[in-house]
Coordinates of C-alpha atoms and ligand atoms in Angstrom, one line a residue:
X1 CA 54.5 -7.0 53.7
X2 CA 52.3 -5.9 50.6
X3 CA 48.7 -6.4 51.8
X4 CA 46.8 -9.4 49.9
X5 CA 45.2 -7.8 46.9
X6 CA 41.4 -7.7 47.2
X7 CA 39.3 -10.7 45.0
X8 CA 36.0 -11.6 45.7
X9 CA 33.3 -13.4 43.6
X10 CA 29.3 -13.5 42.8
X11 CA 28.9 -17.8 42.7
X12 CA 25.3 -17.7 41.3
X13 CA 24.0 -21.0 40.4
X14 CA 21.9 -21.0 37.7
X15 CA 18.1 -20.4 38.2
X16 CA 17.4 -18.1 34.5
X17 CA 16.7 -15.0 36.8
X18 CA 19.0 -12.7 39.1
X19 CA 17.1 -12.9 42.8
X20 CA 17.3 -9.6 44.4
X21 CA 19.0 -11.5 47.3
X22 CA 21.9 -12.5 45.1
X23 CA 21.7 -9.2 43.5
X24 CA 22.5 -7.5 46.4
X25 CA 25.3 -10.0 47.4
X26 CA 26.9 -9.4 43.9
X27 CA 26.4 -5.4 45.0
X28 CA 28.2 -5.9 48.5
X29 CA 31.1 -8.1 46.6
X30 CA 31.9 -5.7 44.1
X31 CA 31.6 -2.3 46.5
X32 CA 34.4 -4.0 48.1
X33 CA 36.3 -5.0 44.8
X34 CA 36.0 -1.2 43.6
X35 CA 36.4 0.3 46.8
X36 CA 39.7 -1.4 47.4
X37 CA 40.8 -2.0 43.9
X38 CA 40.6 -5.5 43.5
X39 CA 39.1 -8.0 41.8
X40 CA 35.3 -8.9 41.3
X41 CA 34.7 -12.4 39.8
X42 CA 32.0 -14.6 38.6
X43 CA 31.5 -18.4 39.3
X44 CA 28.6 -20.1 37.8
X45 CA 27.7 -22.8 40.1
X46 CA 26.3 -25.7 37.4
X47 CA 27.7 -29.1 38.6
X48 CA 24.1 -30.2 38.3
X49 CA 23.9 -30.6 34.2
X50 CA 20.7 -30.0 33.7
X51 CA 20.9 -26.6 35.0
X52 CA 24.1 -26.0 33.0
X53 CA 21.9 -24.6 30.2
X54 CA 22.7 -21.3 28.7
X55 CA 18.6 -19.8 28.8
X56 CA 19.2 -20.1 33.1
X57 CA 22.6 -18.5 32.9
X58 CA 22.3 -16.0 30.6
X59 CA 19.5 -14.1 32.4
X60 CA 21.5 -13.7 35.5
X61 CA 24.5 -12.0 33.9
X62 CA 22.4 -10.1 31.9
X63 CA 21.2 -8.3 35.0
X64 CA 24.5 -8.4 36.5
X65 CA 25.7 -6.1 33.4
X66 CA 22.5 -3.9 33.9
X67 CA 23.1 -3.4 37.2
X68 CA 27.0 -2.1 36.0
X69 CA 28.2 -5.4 37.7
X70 CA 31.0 -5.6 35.1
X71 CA 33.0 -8.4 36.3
X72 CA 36.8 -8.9 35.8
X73 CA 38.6 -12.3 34.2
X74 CA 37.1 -14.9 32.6
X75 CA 33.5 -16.2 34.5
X76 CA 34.5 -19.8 35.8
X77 CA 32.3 -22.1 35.3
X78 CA 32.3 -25.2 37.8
X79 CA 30.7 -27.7 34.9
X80 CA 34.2 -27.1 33.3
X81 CA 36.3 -28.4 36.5
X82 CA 34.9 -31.6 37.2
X83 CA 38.1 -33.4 36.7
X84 CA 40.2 -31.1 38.2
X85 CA 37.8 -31.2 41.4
X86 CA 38.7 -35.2 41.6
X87 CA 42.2 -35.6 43.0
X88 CA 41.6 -33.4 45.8
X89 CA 39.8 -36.3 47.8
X90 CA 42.4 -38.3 47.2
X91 CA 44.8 -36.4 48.5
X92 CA 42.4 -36.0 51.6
X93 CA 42.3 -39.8 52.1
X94 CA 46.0 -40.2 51.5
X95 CA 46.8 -37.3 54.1
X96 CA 44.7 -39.0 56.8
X97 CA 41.8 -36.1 56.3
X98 CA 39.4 -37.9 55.0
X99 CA 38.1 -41.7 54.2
X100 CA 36.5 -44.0 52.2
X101 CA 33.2 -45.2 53.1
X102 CA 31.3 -47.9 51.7
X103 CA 28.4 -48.0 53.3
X104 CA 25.5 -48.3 50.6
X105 CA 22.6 -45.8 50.6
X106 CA 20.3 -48.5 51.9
X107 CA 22.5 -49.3 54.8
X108 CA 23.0 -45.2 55.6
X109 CA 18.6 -45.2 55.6
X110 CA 18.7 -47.9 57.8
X111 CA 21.1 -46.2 60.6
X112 CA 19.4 -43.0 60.2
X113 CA 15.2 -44.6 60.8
X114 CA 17.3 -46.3 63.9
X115 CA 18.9 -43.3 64.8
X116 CA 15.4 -41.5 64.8
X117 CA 13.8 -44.3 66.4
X118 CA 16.3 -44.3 69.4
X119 CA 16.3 -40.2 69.1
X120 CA 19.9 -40.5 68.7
X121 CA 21.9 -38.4 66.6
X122 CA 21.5 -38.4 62.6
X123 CA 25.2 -38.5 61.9
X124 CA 27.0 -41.0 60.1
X125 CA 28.1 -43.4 62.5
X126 CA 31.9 -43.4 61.3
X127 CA 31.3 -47.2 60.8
X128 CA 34.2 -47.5 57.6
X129 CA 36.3 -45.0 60.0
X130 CA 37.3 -48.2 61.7
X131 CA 38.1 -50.4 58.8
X132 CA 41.5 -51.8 59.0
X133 CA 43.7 -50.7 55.8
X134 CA 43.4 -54.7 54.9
X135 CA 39.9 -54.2 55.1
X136 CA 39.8 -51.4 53.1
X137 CA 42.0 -53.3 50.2
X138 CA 39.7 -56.6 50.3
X139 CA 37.0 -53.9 49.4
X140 CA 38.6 -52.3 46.7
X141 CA 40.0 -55.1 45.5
X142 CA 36.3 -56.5 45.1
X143 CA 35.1 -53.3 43.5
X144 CA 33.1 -52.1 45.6
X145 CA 32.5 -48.3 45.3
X146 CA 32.7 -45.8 47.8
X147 CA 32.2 -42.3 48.5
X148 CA 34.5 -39.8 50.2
X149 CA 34.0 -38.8 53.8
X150 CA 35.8 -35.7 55.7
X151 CA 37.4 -37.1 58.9
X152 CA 35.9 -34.4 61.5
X153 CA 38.6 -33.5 63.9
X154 CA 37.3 -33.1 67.9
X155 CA 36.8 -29.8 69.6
X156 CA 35.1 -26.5 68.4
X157 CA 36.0 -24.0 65.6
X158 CA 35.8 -21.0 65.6
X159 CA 35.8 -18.1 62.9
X160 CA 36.2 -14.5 62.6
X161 CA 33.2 -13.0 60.5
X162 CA 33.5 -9.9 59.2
X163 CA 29.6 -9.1 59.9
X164 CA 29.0 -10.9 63.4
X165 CA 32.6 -11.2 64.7
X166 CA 33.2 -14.5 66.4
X167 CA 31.6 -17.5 65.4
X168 CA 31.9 -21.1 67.3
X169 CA 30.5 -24.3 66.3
X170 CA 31.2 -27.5 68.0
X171 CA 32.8 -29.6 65.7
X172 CA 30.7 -32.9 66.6
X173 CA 27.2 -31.0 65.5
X174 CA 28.9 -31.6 62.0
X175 CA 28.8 -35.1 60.4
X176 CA 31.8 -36.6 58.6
X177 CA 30.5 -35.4 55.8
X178 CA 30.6 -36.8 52.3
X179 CA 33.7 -34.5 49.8
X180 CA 33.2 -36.6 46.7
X181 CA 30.8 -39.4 46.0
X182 CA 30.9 -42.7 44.5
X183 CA 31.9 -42.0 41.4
X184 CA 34.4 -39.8 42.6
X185 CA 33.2 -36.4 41.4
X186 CA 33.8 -33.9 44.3
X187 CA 30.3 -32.4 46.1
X188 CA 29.3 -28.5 46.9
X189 CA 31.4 -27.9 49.3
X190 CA 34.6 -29.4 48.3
X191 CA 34.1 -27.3 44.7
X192 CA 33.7 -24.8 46.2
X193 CA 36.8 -24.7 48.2
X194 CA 38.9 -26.0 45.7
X195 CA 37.5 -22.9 43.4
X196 CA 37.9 -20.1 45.9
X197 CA 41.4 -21.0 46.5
X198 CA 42.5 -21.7 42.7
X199 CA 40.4 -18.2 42.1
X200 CA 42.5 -16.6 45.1
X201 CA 39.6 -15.0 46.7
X202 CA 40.4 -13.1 49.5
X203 CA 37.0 -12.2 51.4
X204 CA 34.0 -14.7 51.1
X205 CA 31.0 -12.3 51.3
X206 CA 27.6 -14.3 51.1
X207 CA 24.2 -14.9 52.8
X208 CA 24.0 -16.0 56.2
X209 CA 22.6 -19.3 55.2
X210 CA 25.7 -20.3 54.1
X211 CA 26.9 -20.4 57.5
X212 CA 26.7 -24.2 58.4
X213 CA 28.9 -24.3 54.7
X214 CA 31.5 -22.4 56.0
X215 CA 32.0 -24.6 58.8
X216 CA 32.3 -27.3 56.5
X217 CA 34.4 -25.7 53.9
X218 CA 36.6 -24.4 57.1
X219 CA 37.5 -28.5 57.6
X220 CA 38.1 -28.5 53.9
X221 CA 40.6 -26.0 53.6
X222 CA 42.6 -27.1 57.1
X223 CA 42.9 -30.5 55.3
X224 CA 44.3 -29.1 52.1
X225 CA 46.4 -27.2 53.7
X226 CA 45.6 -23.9 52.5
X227 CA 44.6 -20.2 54.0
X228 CA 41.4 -19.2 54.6
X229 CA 39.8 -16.3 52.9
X230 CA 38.1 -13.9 55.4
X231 CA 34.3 -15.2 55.8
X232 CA 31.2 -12.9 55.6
X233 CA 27.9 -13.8 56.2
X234 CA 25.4 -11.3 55.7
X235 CA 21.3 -11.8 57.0
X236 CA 18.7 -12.5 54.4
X237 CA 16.6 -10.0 52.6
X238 CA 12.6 -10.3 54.0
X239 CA 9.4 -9.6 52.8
X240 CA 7.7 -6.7 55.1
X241 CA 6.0 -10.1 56.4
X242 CA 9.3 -11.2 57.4
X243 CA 9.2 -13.9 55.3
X244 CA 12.7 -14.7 52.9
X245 CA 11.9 -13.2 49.8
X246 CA 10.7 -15.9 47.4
X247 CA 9.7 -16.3 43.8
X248 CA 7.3 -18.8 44.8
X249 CA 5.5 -16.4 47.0
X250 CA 5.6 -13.9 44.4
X251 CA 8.1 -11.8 44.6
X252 CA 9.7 -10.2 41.4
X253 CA 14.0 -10.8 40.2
X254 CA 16.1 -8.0 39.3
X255 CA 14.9 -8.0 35.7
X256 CA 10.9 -7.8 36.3
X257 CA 11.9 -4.5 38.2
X258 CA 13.9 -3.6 34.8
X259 CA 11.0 -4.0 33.0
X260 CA 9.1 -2.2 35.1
X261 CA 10.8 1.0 34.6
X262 CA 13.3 0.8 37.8
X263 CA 16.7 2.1 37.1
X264 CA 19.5 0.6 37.7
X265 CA 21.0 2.7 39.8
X266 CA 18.3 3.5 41.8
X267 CA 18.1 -0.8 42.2
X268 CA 22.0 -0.5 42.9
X269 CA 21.5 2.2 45.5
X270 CA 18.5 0.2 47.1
X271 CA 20.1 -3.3 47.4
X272 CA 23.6 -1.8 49.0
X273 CA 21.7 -0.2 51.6
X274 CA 19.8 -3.5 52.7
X275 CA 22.1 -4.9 55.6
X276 CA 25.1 -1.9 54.9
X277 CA 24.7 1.8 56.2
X278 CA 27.2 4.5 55.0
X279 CA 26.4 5.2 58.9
X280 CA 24.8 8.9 57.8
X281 CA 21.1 9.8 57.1
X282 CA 21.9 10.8 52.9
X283 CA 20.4 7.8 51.4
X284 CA 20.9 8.7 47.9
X285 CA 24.0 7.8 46.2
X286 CA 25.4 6.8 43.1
X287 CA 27.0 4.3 42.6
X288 CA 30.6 5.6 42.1
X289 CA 29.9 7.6 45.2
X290 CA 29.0 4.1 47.1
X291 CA 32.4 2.7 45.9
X292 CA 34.0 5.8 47.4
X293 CA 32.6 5.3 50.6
X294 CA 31.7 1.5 50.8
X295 CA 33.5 0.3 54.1
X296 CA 33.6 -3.3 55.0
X297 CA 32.7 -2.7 58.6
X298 CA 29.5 -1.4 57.8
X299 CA 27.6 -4.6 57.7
X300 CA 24.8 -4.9 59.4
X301 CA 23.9 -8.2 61.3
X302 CA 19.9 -7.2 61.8
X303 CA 17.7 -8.8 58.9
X304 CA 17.2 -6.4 56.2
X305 CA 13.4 -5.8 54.8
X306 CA 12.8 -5.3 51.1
X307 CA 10.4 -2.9 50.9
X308 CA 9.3 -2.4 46.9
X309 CA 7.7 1.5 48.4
X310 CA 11.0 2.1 49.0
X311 CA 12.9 0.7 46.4
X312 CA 10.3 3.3 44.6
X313 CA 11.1 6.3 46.0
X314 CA 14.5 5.7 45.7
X315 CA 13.6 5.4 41.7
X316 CA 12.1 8.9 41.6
X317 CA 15.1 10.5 43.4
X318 CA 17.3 8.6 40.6
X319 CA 15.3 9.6 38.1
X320 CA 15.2 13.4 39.0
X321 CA 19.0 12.8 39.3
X322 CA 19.1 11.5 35.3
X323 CA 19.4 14.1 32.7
X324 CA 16.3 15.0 30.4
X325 CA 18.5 14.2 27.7
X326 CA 19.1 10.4 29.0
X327 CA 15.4 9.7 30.3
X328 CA 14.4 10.5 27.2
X329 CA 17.0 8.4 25.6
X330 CA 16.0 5.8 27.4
X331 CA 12.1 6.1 26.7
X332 CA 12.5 6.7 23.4
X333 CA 11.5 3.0 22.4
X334 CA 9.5 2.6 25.0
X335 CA 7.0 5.3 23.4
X336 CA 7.2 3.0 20.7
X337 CA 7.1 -0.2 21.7
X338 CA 3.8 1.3 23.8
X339 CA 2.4 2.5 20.2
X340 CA 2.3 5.7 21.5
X341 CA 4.3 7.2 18.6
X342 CA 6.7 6.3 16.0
X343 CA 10.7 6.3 15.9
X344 CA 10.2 8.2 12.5
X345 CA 8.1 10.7 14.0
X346 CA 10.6 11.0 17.2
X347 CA 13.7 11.2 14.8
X348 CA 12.7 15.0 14.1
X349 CA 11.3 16.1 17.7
X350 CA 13.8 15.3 20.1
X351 CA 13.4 18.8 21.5
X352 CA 9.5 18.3 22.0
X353 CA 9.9 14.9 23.7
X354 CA 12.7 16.3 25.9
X355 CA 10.1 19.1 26.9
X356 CA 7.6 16.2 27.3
X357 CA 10.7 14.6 30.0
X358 CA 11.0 17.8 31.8
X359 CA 7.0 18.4 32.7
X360 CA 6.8 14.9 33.8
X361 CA 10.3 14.4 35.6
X362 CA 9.0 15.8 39.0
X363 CA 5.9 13.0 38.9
X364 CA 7.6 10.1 37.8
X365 CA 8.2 6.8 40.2
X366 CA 8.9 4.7 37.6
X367 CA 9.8 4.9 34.1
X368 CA 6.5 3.4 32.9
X369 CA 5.0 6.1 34.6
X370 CA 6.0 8.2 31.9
X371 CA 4.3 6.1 29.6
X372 CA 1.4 6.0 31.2
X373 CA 1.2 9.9 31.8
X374 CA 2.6 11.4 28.5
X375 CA 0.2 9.8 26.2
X376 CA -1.9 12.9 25.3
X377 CA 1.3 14.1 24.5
X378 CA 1.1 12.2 21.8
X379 CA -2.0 11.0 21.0
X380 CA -5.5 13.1 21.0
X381 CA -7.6 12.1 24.1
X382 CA -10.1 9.7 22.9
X383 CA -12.0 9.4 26.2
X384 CA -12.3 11.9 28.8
X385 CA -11.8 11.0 32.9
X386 CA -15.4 10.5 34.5
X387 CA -15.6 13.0 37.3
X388 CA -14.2 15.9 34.8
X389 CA -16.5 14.6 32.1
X390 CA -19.4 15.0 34.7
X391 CA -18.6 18.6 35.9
X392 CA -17.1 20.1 32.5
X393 CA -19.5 18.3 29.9
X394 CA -22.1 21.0 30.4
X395 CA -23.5 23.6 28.0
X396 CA -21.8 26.2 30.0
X397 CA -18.7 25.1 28.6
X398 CA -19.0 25.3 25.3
X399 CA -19.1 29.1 25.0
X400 CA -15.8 29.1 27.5
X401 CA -14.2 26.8 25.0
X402 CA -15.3 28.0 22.1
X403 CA -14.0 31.7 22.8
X404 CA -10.7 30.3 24.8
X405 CA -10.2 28.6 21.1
X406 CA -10.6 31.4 19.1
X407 CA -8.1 33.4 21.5
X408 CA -5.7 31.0 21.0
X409 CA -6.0 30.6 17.4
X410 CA -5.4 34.2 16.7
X411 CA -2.1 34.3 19.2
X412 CA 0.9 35.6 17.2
X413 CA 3.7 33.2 19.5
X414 CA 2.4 30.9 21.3
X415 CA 4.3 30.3 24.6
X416 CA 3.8 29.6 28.5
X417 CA 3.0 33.6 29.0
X418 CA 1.2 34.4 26.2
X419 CA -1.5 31.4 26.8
X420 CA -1.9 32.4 30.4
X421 CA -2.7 36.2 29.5
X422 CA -5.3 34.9 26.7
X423 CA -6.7 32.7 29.1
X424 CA -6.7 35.9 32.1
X425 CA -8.3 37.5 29.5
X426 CA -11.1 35.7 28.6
X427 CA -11.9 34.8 32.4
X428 CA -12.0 38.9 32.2
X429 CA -14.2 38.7 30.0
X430 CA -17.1 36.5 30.7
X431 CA -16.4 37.8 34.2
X432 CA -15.6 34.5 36.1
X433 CA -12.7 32.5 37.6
X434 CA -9.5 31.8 35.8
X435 CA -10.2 27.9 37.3
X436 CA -13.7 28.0 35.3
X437 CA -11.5 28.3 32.2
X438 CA -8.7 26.4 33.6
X439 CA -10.5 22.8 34.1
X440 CA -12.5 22.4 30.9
X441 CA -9.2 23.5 28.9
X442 CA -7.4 20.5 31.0
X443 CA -9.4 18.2 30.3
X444 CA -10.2 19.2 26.6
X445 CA -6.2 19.0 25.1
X446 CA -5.2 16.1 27.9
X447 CA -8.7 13.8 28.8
X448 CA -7.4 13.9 32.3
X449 CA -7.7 16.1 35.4
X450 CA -3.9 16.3 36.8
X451 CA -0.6 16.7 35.6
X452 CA 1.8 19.3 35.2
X453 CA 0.6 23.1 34.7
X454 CA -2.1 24.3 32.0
X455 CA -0.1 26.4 30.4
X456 CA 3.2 24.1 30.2
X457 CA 1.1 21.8 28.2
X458 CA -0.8 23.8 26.2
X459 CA 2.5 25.6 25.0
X460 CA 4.3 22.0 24.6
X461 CA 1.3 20.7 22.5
X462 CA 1.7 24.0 20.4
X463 CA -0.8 26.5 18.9
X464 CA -2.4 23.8 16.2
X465 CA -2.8 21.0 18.3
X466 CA -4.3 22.8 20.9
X467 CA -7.1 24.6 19.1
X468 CA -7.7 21.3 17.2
X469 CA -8.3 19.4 20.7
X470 CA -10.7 21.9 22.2
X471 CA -12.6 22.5 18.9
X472 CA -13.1 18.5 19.0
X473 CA -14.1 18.4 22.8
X474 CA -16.8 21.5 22.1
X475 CA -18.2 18.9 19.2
X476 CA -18.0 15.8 22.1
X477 CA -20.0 18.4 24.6
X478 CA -22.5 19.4 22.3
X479 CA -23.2 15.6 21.0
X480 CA -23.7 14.6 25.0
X481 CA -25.5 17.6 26.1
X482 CA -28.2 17.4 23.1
Ligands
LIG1 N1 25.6 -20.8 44.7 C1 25.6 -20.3 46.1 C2 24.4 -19.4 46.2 O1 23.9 -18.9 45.2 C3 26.9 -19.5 46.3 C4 27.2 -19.4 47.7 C5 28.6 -18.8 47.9 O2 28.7 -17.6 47.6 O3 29.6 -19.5 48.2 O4 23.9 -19.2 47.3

């Protein structure tokens, strides 16, 4: 027997963002597309019309396709289907699975404020269960509209879930409960069904609060008839305060992060690790290496905490892991989207801006960072930090600077080496500490007191720059100190 190929699918419904929950369910489905070889699909879930707009769709596979979630076949979309959806409660009623009911809303709020009132249960009461067949053709004969109820066999059911192994569920803690309504178009559940099967999914990977669905959809496909895919539920994603992470309580979607300077991968390496372990300690992995060794048993049942530090420091191992070549790729428009510098002025120093990439690389947590830190790489400093401004804007320093610049000026090459020996030199000099030179210097060609090593800068900014910057910090000093 050929095993069954492999097809699973991402059913967002559409919301205009991609919630990191979802995002990490579309992550687990397609690990174990790749993995196997099979099939990962896309189902947009917009019965509801108004939400059928392209502005709330198209955000969420635009960060499916950042995240590399390339999809295979056409995306379904269940606004399409409607019609198709409607002969399957039909066939329900007509194979003794399901029934009409014609109980108006009004009469269904009156049995449930009784119900509560006699702290009974809140199912429907299966009153049209027991209408005669004559009854029911008086009715229809009359017109009078009705809405579809599943017929809820007796017992339990249980289900094999590939996350938390046996499931059981008495079947009478379910309600008959309504597959199409009045006007005959089918509800969430039944859709759904009637998709996964005409989509020949094979394993149904989703959050656990889809649970009391899957019993449901279970009833569903034992009426039809058909086989059931293989069911997994996997916990929700919390806040460190344990709460579900929420929009509404501020939490970001996949694309914020985007925009935040996350990468991808590092966001693709974050999300398959909440709730699935490659069961070692390596935590870094691409993601071609995570389809290589995803492994469906590998679930995990605990709740999984998203934890943005994390998610962070995942994003600087990533972007150690990127080439210079593509960071700076990448950053390119950012510089100049920030008004940092110009694409003209970029289009002729790739090399520079790659050396820029390199000093920064082992500092950087997120790709803004490098925005924020490589600014005096391109622009002069206009201010100057406070604390540095208070110990180096002295009128000891302008001698140091002012000799330091005419060192450097006369340099024949001016490199990592040969601006460290003129620097030694000087400190030789005046007879004090190299870090007497080295702090004023800092802060005179950057404005700030960290960042990579003097001398990688000061050769990076080159000979003219350099000179220019101190020359104009000695003027600064001089105007303060007066
Ligand atoms: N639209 C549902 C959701 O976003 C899909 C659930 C499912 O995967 O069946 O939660």
């Amino acid at each position: 027997m050929t095993p069954k190929e492999v097809r699973v699918r991402i059913a967002p419904s559409p919301t205009g963002y991609l919630h990191v929950g979802t995002g990490r369910m579309a992550i687990a489905n397609y690990l174990l597309a790749r993995h196997a070889g099979g099939k990962f699909l896309v189902r947009v879930e917009d019965t509801d019309k108004e939400r059928s707009k392209a502005e709330l769709i198209e955000p969420i596979l635009e960060a499916l396709k950042w995240l590399g979630l390339e999809w295979d076949e056409d995306i379904l979309y269940q606004s399409k289907r409607i019609d198709h959806y409607r002969k399957f409660s039909t066939q329900m009623i007509e194979s003794g699975h399901a029934y009409r009911c014609f109980c108006s809303p009004e009469l269904l709020t009156a049995d449930r404020e009784k119900a509560k009132a006699e702290k009974g249960p809140m199912r429907y009461n299966r009153r049209c269960l027991s209408l005669s067949d004559d009854e029911v053709k008086n009715k229809l004969d009359a017109g009078e509209k009705f809405a579809t109820r599943i017929r809820m066999p007796e017992g339990a059911t249980t289900y094999n879930d590939l996350v938390s192994g046996d499931i059981t569920r008495q079947n009478e803690e379910i309600e008959d409960f309504i597959i199409a309504r009045s006007d005959g178009s089918a509800t969430y559940n039944l859709a759904v069904v009637i998709d996964d099967h005409d989509m020949r999914i094979s394993h149904v990977i989703r959050g656990n609060d889809h649970i009391t669905n899957t019993f449901k959809q279970i009833h569903i496909y034992k009426a039809l008839g058909w086989e059931l895919p293989i069911f997994g539920h996997v916990p929700l994603i919390l806040r460190p305060d344990k709460k579900k992470v929420s929009k509404r309580l501020g939490d970001k979607d996949v694309s914020e992060y985007r925009n935040e300077g996350i990468l991808p991968d590092a966001m693709f390496n974050y999300l398959s690790l909440l709730g699935w372990s490659p069961k070692t300690d390596r935590e870094i992995y691409s993601p071609k290496e995570l389809i290589e060794i995803f492994d469906e048993t590998h679930f995990n049942a605990a709740n999984a905490v998203f934890d943005e530090e994390k998610l962070e420091a995942f994003n600087r191992e990533h972007i150690q892991l990127m080439s210079d070549h593509d960071i700076a790729a990448t950053l390119a428009p950012m510089l100049v989207e920030a008004d940092l510098t110009t694409k003209y002025w970029l289009e002729t120093r790739w090399e520079y801006l790659r050396d820029v990439v390199t000093l920064l690389k082992p500092r950087a947590r997120r790709l803004s960072d490098f925005i924020e830190l490589s600014s005096y790489f391109f622009l002069a400093p206009v201010e100057y930090d406070e604390k540095g401004r208070a110990k180096q804007f002295v009128p000891e320093t302008i001698p140091i600077l002012e000799g330091l610049a005419e060192r450097f000026e006369g340099l024949n090459e001016f490199t990592l080496e040969s601006t460290e020996k003129a620097l030694a030199d000087e400190a030789e000099k005046l007879e004090i500490k190299k870090g007497k030179l080295i702090h004023p210097t800092r802060l005179a060609v950057s404005g700030i007191s960290q960042g990579p090593g003097l001398y990688d800068i000061l050769a990076t900014l080159g000979q003219e720059t350099v000179v220019e910057r101190i020359r104009k910090t000695i003027e600064v000093i001089k105007k303060v100190t007066a």
